[in-house]
Coordinates of C-alpha atoms and ligand atoms in Angstrom, one line a residue:
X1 CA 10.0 -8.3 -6.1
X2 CA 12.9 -6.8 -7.4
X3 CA 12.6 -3.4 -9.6
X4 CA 15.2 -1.6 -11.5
X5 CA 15.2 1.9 -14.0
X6 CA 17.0 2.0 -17.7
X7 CA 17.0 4.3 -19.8
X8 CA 15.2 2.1 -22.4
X9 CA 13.5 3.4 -26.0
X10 CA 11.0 1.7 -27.7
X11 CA 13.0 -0.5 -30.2
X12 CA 15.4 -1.6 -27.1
X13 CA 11.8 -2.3 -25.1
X14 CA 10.9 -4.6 -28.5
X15 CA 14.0 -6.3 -28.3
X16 CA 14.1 -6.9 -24.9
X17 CA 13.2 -10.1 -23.0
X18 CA 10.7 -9.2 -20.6
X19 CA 7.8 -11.8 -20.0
X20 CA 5.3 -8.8 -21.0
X21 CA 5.7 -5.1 -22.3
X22 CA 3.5 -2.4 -21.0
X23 CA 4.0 0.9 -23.3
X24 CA 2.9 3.7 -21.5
X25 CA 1.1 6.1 -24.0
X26 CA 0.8 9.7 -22.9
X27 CA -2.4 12.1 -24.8
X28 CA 0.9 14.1 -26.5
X29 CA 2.3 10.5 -28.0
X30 CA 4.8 11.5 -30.4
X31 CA 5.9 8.8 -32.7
X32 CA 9.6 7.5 -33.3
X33 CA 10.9 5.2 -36.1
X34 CA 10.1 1.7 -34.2
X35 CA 7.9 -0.8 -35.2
X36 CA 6.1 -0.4 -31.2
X37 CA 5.7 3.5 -32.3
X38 CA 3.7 2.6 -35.8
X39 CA 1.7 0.1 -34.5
X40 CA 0.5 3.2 -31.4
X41 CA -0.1 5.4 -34.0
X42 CA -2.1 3.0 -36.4
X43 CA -4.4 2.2 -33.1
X44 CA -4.5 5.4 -31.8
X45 CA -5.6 6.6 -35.9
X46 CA -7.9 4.1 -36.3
X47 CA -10.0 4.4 -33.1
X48 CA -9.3 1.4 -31.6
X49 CA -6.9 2.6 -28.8
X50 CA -7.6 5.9 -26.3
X51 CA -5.1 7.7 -24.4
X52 CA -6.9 8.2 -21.5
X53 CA -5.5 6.7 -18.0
X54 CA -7.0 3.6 -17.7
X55 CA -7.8 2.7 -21.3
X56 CA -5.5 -0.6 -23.0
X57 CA -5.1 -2.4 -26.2
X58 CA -3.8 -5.8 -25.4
X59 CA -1.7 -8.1 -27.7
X60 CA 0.0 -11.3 -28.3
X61 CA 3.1 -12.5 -30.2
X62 CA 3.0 -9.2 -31.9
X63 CA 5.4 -9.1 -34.9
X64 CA 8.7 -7.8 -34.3
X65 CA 8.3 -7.6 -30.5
X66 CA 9.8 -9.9 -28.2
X67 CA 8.2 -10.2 -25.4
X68 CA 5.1 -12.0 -25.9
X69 CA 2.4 -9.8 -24.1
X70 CA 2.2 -6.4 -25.0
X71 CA -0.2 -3.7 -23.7
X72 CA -0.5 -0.3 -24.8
X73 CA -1.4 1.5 -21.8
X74 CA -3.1 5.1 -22.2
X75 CA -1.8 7.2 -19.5
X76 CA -3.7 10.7 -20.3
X77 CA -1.6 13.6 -18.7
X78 CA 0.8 11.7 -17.9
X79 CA 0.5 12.4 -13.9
X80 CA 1.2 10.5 -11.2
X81 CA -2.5 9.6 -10.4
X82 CA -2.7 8.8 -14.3
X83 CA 0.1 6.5 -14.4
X84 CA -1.0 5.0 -11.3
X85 CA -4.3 3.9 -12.4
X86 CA -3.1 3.2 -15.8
X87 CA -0.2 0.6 -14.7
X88 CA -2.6 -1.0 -12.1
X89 CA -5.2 -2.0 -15.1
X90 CA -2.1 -3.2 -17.0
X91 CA -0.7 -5.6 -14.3
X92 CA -4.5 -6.4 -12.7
X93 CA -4.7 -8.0 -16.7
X94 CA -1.6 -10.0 -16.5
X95 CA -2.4 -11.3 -13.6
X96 CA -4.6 -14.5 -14.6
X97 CA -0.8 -15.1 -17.4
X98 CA 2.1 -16.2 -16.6
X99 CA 4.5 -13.5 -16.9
X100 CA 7.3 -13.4 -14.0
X101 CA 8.9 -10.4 -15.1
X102 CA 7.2 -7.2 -17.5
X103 CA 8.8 -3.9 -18.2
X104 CA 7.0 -1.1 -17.7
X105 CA 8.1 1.4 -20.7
X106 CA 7.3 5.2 -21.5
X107 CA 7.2 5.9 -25.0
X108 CA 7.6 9.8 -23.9
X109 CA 9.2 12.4 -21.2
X110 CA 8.9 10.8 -17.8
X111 CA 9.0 12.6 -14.3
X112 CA 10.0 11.5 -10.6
X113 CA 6.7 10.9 -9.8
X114 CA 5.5 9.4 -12.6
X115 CA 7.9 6.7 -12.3
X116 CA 7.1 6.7 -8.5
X117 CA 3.4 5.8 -9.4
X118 CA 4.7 2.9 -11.8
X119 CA 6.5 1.3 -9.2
X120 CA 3.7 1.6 -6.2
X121 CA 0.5 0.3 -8.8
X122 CA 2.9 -3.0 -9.5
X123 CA 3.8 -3.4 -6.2
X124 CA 0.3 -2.8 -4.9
X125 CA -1.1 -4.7 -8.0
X126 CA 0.6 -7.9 -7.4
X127 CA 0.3 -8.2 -3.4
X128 CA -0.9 -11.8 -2.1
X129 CA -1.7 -12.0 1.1
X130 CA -0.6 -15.7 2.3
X131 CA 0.4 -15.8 5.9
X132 CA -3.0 -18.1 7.1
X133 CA -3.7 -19.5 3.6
X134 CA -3.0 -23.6 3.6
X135 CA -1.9 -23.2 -0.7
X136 CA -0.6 -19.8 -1.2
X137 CA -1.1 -18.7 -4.2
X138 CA 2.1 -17.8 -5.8
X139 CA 3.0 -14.1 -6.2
X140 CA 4.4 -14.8 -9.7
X141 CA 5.9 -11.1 -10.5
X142 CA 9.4 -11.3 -9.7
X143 CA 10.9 -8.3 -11.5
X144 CA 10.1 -4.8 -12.8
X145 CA 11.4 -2.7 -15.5
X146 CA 10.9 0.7 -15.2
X147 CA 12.1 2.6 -18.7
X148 CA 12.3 5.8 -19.7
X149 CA 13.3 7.2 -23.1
X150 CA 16.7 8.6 -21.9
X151 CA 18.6 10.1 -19.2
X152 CA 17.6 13.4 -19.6
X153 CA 18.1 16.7 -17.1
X154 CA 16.4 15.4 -14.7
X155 CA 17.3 12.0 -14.1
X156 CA 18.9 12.6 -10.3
X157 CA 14.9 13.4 -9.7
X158 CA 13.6 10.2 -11.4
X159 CA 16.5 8.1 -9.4
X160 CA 15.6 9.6 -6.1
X161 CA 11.9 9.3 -6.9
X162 CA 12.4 5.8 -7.9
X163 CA 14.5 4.8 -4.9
X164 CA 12.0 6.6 -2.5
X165 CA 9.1 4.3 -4.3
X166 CA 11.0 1.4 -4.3
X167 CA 11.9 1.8 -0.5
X168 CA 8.1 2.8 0.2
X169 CA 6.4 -0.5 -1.3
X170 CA 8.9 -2.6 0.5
X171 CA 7.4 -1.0 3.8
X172 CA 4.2 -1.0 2.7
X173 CA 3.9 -4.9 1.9
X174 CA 5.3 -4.9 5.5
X175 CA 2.6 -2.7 6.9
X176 CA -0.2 -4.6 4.5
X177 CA 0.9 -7.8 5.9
X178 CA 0.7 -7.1 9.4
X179 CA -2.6 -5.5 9.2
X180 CA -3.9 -8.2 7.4
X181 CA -3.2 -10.6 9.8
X182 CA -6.0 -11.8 11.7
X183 CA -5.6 -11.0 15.8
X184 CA -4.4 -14.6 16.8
X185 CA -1.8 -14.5 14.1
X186 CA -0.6 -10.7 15.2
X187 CA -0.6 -10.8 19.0
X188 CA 2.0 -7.9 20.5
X189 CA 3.9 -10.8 21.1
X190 CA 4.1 -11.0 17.4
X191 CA 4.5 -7.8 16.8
X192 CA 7.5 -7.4 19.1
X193 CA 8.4 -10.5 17.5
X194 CA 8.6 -8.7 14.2
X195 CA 10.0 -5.7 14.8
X196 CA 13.3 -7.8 16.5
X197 CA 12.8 -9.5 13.3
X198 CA 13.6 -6.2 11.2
X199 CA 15.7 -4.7 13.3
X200 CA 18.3 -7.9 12.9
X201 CA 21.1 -6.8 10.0
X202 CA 19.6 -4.0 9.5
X203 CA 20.8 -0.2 10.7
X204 CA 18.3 0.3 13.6
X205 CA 18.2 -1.1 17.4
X206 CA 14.7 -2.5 18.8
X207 CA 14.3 -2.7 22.2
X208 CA 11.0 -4.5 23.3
X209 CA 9.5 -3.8 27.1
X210 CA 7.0 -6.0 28.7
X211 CA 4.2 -5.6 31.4
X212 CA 6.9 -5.6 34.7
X213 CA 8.9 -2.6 32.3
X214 CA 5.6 -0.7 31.5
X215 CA 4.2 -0.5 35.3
X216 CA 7.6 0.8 36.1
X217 CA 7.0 3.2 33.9
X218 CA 4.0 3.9 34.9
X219 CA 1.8 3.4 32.0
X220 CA -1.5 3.7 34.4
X221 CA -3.4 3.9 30.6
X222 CA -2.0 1.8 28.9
X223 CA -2.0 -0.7 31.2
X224 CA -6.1 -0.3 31.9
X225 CA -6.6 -1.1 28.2
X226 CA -4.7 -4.3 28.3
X227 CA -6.0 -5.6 31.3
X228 CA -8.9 -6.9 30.1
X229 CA -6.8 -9.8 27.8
X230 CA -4.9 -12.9 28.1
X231 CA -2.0 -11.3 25.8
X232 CA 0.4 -9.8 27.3
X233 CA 1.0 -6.2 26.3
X234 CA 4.4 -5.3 24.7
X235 CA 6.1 -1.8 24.0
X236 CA 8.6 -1.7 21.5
X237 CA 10.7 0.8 20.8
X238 CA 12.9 0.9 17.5
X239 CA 15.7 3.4 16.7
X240 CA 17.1 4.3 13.1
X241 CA 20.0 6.6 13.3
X242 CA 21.3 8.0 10.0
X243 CA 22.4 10.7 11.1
X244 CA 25.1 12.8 13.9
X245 CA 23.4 11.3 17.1
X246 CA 22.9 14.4 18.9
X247 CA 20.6 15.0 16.3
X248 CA 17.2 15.6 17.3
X249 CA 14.6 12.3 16.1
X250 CA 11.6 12.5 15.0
X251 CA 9.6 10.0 17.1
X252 CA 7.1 7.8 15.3
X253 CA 3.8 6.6 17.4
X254 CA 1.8 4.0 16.1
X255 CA -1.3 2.6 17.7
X256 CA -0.8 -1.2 18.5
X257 CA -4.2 -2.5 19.4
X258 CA -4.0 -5.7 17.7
X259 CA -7.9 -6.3 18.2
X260 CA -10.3 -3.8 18.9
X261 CA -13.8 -5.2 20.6
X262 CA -14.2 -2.4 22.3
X263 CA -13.8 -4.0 25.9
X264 CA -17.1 -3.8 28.0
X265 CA -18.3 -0.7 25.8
X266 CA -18.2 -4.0 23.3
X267 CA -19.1 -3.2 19.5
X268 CA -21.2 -4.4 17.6
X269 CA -21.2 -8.1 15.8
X270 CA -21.3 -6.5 12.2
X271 CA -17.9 -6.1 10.8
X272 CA -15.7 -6.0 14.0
X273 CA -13.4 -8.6 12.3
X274 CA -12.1 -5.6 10.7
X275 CA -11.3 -4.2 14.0
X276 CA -8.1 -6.7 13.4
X277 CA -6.4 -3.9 11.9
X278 CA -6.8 -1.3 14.6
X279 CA -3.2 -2.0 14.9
X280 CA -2.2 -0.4 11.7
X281 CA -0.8 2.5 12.9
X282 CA 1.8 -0.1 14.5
X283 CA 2.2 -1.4 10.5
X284 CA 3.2 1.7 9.2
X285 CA 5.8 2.2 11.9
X286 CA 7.0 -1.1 11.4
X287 CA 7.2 -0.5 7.7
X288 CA 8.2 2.7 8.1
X289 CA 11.3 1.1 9.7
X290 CA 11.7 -1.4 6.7
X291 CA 12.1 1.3 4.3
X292 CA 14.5 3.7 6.2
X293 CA 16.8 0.4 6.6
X294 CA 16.6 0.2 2.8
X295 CA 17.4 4.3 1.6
X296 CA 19.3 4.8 4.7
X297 CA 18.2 8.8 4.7
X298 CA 20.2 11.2 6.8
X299 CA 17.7 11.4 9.5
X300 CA 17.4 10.0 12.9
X301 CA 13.8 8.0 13.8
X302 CA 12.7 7.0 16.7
X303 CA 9.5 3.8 16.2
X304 CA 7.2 3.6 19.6
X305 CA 4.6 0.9 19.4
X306 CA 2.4 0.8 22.5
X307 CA 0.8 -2.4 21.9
X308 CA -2.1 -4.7 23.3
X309 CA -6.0 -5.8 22.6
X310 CA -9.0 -4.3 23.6
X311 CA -11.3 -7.1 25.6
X312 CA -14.2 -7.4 27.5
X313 CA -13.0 -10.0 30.5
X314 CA -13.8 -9.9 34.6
X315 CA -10.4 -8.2 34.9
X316 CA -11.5 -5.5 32.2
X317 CA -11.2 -1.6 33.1
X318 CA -15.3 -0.3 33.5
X319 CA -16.8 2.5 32.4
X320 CA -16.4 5.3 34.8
X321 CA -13.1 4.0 36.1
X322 CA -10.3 6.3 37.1
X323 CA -6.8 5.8 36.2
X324 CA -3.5 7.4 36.3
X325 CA -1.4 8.2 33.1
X326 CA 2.3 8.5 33.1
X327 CA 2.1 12.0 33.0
X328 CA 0.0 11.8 35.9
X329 CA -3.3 13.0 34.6
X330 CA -5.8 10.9 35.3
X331 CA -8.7 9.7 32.9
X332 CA -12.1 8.9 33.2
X333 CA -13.0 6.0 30.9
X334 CA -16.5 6.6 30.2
X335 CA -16.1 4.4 27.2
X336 CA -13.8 1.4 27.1
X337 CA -14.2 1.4 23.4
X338 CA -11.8 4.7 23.2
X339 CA -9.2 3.1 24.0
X340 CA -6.6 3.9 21.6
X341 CA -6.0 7.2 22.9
X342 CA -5.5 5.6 26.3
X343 CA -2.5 3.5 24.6
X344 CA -1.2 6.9 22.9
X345 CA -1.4 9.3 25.5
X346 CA 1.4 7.1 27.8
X347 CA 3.3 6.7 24.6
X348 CA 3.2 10.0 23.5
X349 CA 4.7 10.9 27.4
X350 CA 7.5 8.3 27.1
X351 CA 8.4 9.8 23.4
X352 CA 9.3 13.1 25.4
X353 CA 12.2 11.6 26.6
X354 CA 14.6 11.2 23.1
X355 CA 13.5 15.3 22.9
X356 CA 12.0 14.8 19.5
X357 CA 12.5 17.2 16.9
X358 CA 9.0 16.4 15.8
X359 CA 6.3 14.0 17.2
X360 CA 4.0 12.0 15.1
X361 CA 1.4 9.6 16.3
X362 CA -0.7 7.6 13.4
X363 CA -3.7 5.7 14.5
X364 CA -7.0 4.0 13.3
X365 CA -8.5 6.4 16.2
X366 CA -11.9 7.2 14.9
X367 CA -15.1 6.3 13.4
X368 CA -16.1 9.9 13.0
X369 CA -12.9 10.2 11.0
X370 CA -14.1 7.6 8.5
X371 CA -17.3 9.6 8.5
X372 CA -15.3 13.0 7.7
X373 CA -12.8 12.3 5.0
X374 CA -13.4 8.6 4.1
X375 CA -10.6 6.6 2.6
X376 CA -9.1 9.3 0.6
X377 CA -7.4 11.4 2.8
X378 CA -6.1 10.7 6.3
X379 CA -7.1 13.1 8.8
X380 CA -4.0 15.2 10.1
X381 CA -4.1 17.1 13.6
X382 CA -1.4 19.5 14.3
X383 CA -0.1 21.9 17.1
X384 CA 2.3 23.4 14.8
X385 CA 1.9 24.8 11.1
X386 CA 5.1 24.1 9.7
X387 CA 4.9 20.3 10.6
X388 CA 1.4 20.4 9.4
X389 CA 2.3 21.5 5.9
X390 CA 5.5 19.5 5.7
X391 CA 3.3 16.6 5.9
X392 CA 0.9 17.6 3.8
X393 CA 3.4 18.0 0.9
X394 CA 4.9 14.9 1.4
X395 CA 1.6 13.0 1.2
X396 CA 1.1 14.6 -2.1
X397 CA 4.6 14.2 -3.0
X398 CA 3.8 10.4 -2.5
X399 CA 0.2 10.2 -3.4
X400 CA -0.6 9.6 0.1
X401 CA -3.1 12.1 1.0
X402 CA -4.1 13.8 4.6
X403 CA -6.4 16.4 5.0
X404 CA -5.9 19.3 8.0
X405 CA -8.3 18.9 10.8
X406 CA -9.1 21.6 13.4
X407 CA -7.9 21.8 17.3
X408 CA -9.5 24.5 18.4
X409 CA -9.7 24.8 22.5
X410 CA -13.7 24.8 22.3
X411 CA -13.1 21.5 21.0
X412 CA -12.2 20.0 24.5
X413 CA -15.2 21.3 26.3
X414 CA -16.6 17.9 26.4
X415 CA -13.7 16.2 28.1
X416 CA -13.9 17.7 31.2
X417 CA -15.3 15.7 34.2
X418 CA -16.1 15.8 37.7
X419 CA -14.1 13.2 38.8
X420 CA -10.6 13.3 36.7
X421 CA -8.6 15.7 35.0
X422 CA -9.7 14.4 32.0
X423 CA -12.5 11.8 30.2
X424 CA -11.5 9.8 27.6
X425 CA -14.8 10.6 25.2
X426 CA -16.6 13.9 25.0
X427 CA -19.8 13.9 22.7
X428 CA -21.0 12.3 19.4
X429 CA -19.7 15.9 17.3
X430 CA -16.5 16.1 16.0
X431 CA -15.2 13.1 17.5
X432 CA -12.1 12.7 15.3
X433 CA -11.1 16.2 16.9
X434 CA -12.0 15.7 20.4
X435 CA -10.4 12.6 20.2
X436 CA -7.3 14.7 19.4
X437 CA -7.8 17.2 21.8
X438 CA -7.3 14.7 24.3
X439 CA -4.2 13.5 22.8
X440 CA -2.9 17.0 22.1
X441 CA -2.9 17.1 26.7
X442 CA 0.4 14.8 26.3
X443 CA 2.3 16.7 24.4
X444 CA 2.2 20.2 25.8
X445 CA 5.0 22.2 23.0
X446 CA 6.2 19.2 21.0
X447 CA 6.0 19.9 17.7
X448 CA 3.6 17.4 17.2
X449 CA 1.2 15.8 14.8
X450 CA -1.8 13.4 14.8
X451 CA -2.6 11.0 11.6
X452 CA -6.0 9.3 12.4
X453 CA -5.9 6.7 9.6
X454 CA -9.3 5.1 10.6
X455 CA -10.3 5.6 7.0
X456 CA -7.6 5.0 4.9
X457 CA -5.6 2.4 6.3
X458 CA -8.1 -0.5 5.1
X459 CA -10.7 -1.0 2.4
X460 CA -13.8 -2.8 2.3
X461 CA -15.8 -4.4 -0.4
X462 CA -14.1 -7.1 -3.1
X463 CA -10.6 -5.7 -2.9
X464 CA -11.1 -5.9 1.2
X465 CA -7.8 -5.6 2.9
X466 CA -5.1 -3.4 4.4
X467 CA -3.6 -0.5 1.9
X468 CA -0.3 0.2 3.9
X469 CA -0.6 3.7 4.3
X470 CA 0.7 5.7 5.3
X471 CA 4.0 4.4 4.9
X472 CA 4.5 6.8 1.8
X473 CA 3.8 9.8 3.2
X474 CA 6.0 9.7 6.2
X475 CA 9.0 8.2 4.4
X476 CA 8.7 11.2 2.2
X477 CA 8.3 13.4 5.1
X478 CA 11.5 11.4 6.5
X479 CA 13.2 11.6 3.6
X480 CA 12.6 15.5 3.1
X481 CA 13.4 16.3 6.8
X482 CA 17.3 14.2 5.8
X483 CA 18.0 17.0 3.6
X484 CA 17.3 19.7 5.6
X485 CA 20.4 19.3 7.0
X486 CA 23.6 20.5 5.5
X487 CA 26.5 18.3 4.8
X488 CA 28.9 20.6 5.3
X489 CA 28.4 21.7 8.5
X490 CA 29.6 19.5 11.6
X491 CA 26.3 18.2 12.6
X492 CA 27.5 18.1 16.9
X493 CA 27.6 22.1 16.9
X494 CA 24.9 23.2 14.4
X495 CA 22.3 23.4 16.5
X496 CA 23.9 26.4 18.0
X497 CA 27.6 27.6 18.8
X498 CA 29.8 28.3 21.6
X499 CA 31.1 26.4 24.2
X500 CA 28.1 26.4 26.3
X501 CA 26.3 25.7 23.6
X502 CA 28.0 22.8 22.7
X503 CA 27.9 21.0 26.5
X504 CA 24.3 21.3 26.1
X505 CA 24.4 19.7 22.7
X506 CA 26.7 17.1 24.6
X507 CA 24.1 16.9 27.5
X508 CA 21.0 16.1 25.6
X509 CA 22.9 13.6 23.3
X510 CA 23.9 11.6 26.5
X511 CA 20.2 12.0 28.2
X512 CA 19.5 10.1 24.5
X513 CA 21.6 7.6 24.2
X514 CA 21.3 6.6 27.8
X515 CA 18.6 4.1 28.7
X516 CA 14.7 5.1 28.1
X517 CA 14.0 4.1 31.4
Ligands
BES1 N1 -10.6 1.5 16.6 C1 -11.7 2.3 16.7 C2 -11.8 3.3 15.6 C3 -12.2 2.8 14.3 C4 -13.5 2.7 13.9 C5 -11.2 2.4 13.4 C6 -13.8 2.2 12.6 C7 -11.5 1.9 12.2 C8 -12.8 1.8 11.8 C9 -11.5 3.1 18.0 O1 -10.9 2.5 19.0 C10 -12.9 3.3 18.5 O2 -13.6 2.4 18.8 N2 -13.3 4.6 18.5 C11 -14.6 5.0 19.0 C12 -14.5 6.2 19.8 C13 -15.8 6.5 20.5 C14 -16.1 5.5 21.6 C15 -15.7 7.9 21.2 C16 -15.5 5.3 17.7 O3 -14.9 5.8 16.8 O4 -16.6 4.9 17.7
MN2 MN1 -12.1 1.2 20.2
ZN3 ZN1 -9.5 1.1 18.5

């Protein structure tokens, strides 16, 4: 889908040739001298149209307006969450026509992330899954127009904000696409498969390690999970550099476990389908990557994807087995079924190594978490308050919400065991937060940061399916961290000065470009 932003009034909109017009009506509509203006007013006088987000008065072959469909679309306050819902009703009712292309039009003052919203509900709007469908059914919208009423003051904001939205939906259909895959259409093969896929053309290297790699490594964990399956596990390992390369990365962890039956602590029958997305955390880190090779920010990103399914098989890892991670702690499994952070911790060990300025793992980790915030907010576990508020501002920035969790110490009571340094469950309370408690053991003083996603990267019910997130919220985070650093200063010796200074700058940018293993 391709989207663009004009500065477009309402008698240009009227004129134009867009297959359908969708007038964005805020509660503080002021009227112009077009015929598109007059005919808002007369509806919104005579009762038959409302302002409020959500709200529509459709049309057809409406006199002196070209395109053919036209919607007045009430967007209340005009905010983000307003717009978002209001352009989603508008395309969700265009969607039975045959309009390829509509422009999306505000008959008032329009900010960054109102245009942001526009561009995520048509995107999200007019997704189609068709990877195992025999007739696809065509995703017919081929083009947005965004159009505000002119370049005003801000207009390097609404460009940004527009460029960050368009970049995130592309990364987000990625991410959607993935998760929706079912399990024998999304094996790690796949998935390595995938990311070598992205990575071709495009600004960032992928390097993919398989199970002879991984034991060298010593991924006792990881390798315990995937034991119990015919797939062959795969670790992949992407690298974006947009910036000076001695600049530190932030390394990106996603959960890859492309099916999720819990292994001989097996789940229940009910529903574990859905478990074919307990591999989103891997989506959004390959989406992530899809977007940063479209905006190019000035940031360097590292993408690990430890990834492999969860079975129940002679071979399988048992309850009460011991095993030894790559940091050489060793785990009690006293429940197969937590397995994802068995994949994480030996990620989260190898991610030390490119010295990370900041470490964030996203994973469908826990029920409990579903339980706790639902899928409104992700849950967000942090050793470090600065990262923890960065990302919660970009996930309002982006309408991508995560909610901070607790880590206090008491929390890891239950882990401990007679027989490792570690179990990989503690009780039934709090289990989102014991779960990261246990994670938190890998990372010692990394800035580091835990997205359990359990509850927001999938819905249920009619519109059942993957949502993508949260893609958004860590471009934006990506994106914000790329400004942070100056232009003007030569990247190599900013980080401090001085000769020594700058042969330890030269040190650590050689232990990073050198070989992960
Ligand atoms: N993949 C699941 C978590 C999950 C549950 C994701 C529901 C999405 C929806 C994870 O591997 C798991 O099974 N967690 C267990 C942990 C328990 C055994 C401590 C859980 O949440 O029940
Ligand atoms: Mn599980
Ligand atoms: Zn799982």
């Amino acid at each position: 889908m391709n989207f663009e932003l004009k500065t477009l009034r309402l008698n240009e909109a009227a004129a134009g040739k867009s297959g359908a017009l969708v007038v964005l009506v805020a509660d503080d509509f002021k009227a112009g001298e077009d015929a598109i203006s007059a005919l808002v007013r007369r509806a919104i006088d005579g009762g038959d149209f409302k302002t409020e987000a959500g709200r529509m008065l459709q049309a057809y072959g409406a006199v002196r307006v070209m395109p053919p469909r036209l919607i007045l679309a009430g967007i209340g306050d005009g905010s983000a969450a307003s717009v978002r819902k209001a352009v989603a009703a508008a395309v969700a009712a265009l969607k039975g026509g045959s309009a390829k292309d509509i422009a999306l039009c505000f008959s008032g003052p329009a900010t960054g992330p109102a245009v942001a919203a526009a561009v995520h509900a048509a995107a999200d709007a007019s997704y189609v899954y068709t990877a195992t469908k025999s007739k696809p059914e065509p995703s017919k919208l081929a083009r947005v127009l965004v159009g505000v009423p002119d370049a005003d003051a801000d207009a390097d904001e609404l460009r940004e904000a527009f460029a960050t939205a368009v970049a995130a939906v592309r990364g987000i259909q990625v991410a959607r696409e993935w998760a929706n895959r079912p399990a024998n259409h999304a094996t790690p093969m796949h998935l390595a498969e995938a990311a070598r896929e992205l990575a071709k053309g495009a600004r960032f290297a992928c390097e993919i390690l398989g199970p002879k790699e991984v034991s060298k490594l010593g991924m006792g964990a990881f390798m315990a999970v995937a034991r119990g399956s015919e797939q062959e596990l795969r670790f992949i390992v992407l690298r974006y550099t947009g910036t000076a390369k001695s600049t530190a990365p932030v390394v990106l962890v996603g959960k890859g476990i492309t099916f999720d039956t819990g292994g001989i602590s097996i789940k229940p029958a009910a529903e574990m389908d859905e478990m074919k997305y307990d591999m989103s955390g891997a989506a959004s880190v390959l989406g992530v990557f899809r977007s940063l090779a479209e905006l190019k920010p000035a940031v360097n990103v590292v993408g690990l994807i430890p990834a492999c399914e969860n079975m129940p098989d002679g071979r399988a890892i048992k309850p009460g087995d011991v095993v030894t991670s790559m940091s050489g702690q060793t785990i009690e499994i006293l429940n197969t079924d937590a397995e994802g952070r068995l994949v994480l911790c030996d990620a989260l060990t190898y991610a030390k190594r490119f010295e990370p300025s900041a470490l964030i793992d996203i994973a469908t980790l826990t029920g409990a978490c579903v339980i706790a915030l639902g899928g409104v907010r992700s849950g967000l576990f942090a050793n470090n308050d600065d990262l923890s508020q960065a990302l919660v501002r970009a996930g309002n920035k982006a309408q991508d919400l995560c909610w901070p969790m607790p880590l206090d110490e008491e929390y890891a009571e239950g882990l401990k065991t007679n027989f490792a340094d570690v179990a990989n469950v503690a009780g039934r309370a709090a289990g989102s937060v014991t779960a990261a408690k246990f994670l938190q053991r890998f990372v010692e003083k990394t800035p580091w940061a835990h997205l359990d996603i359990a509850g927001t990267a999938w819905k249920g019910g009619a519109a059942k399916g993957a949502t993508g997130r949260p893609v958004a919220l860590l471009l934006q985070y990506l994106v914000d961290q790329g400004k942070q650093v100056l232009p003007a200063t030569p990247l190599k010796a900013s980080r401090k000065s001085g000769a020594g200074a700058k042969a330890s700058a030269k040190v650590q940018q050689a232990s990073r470009r050198g070989k992960p293993h």
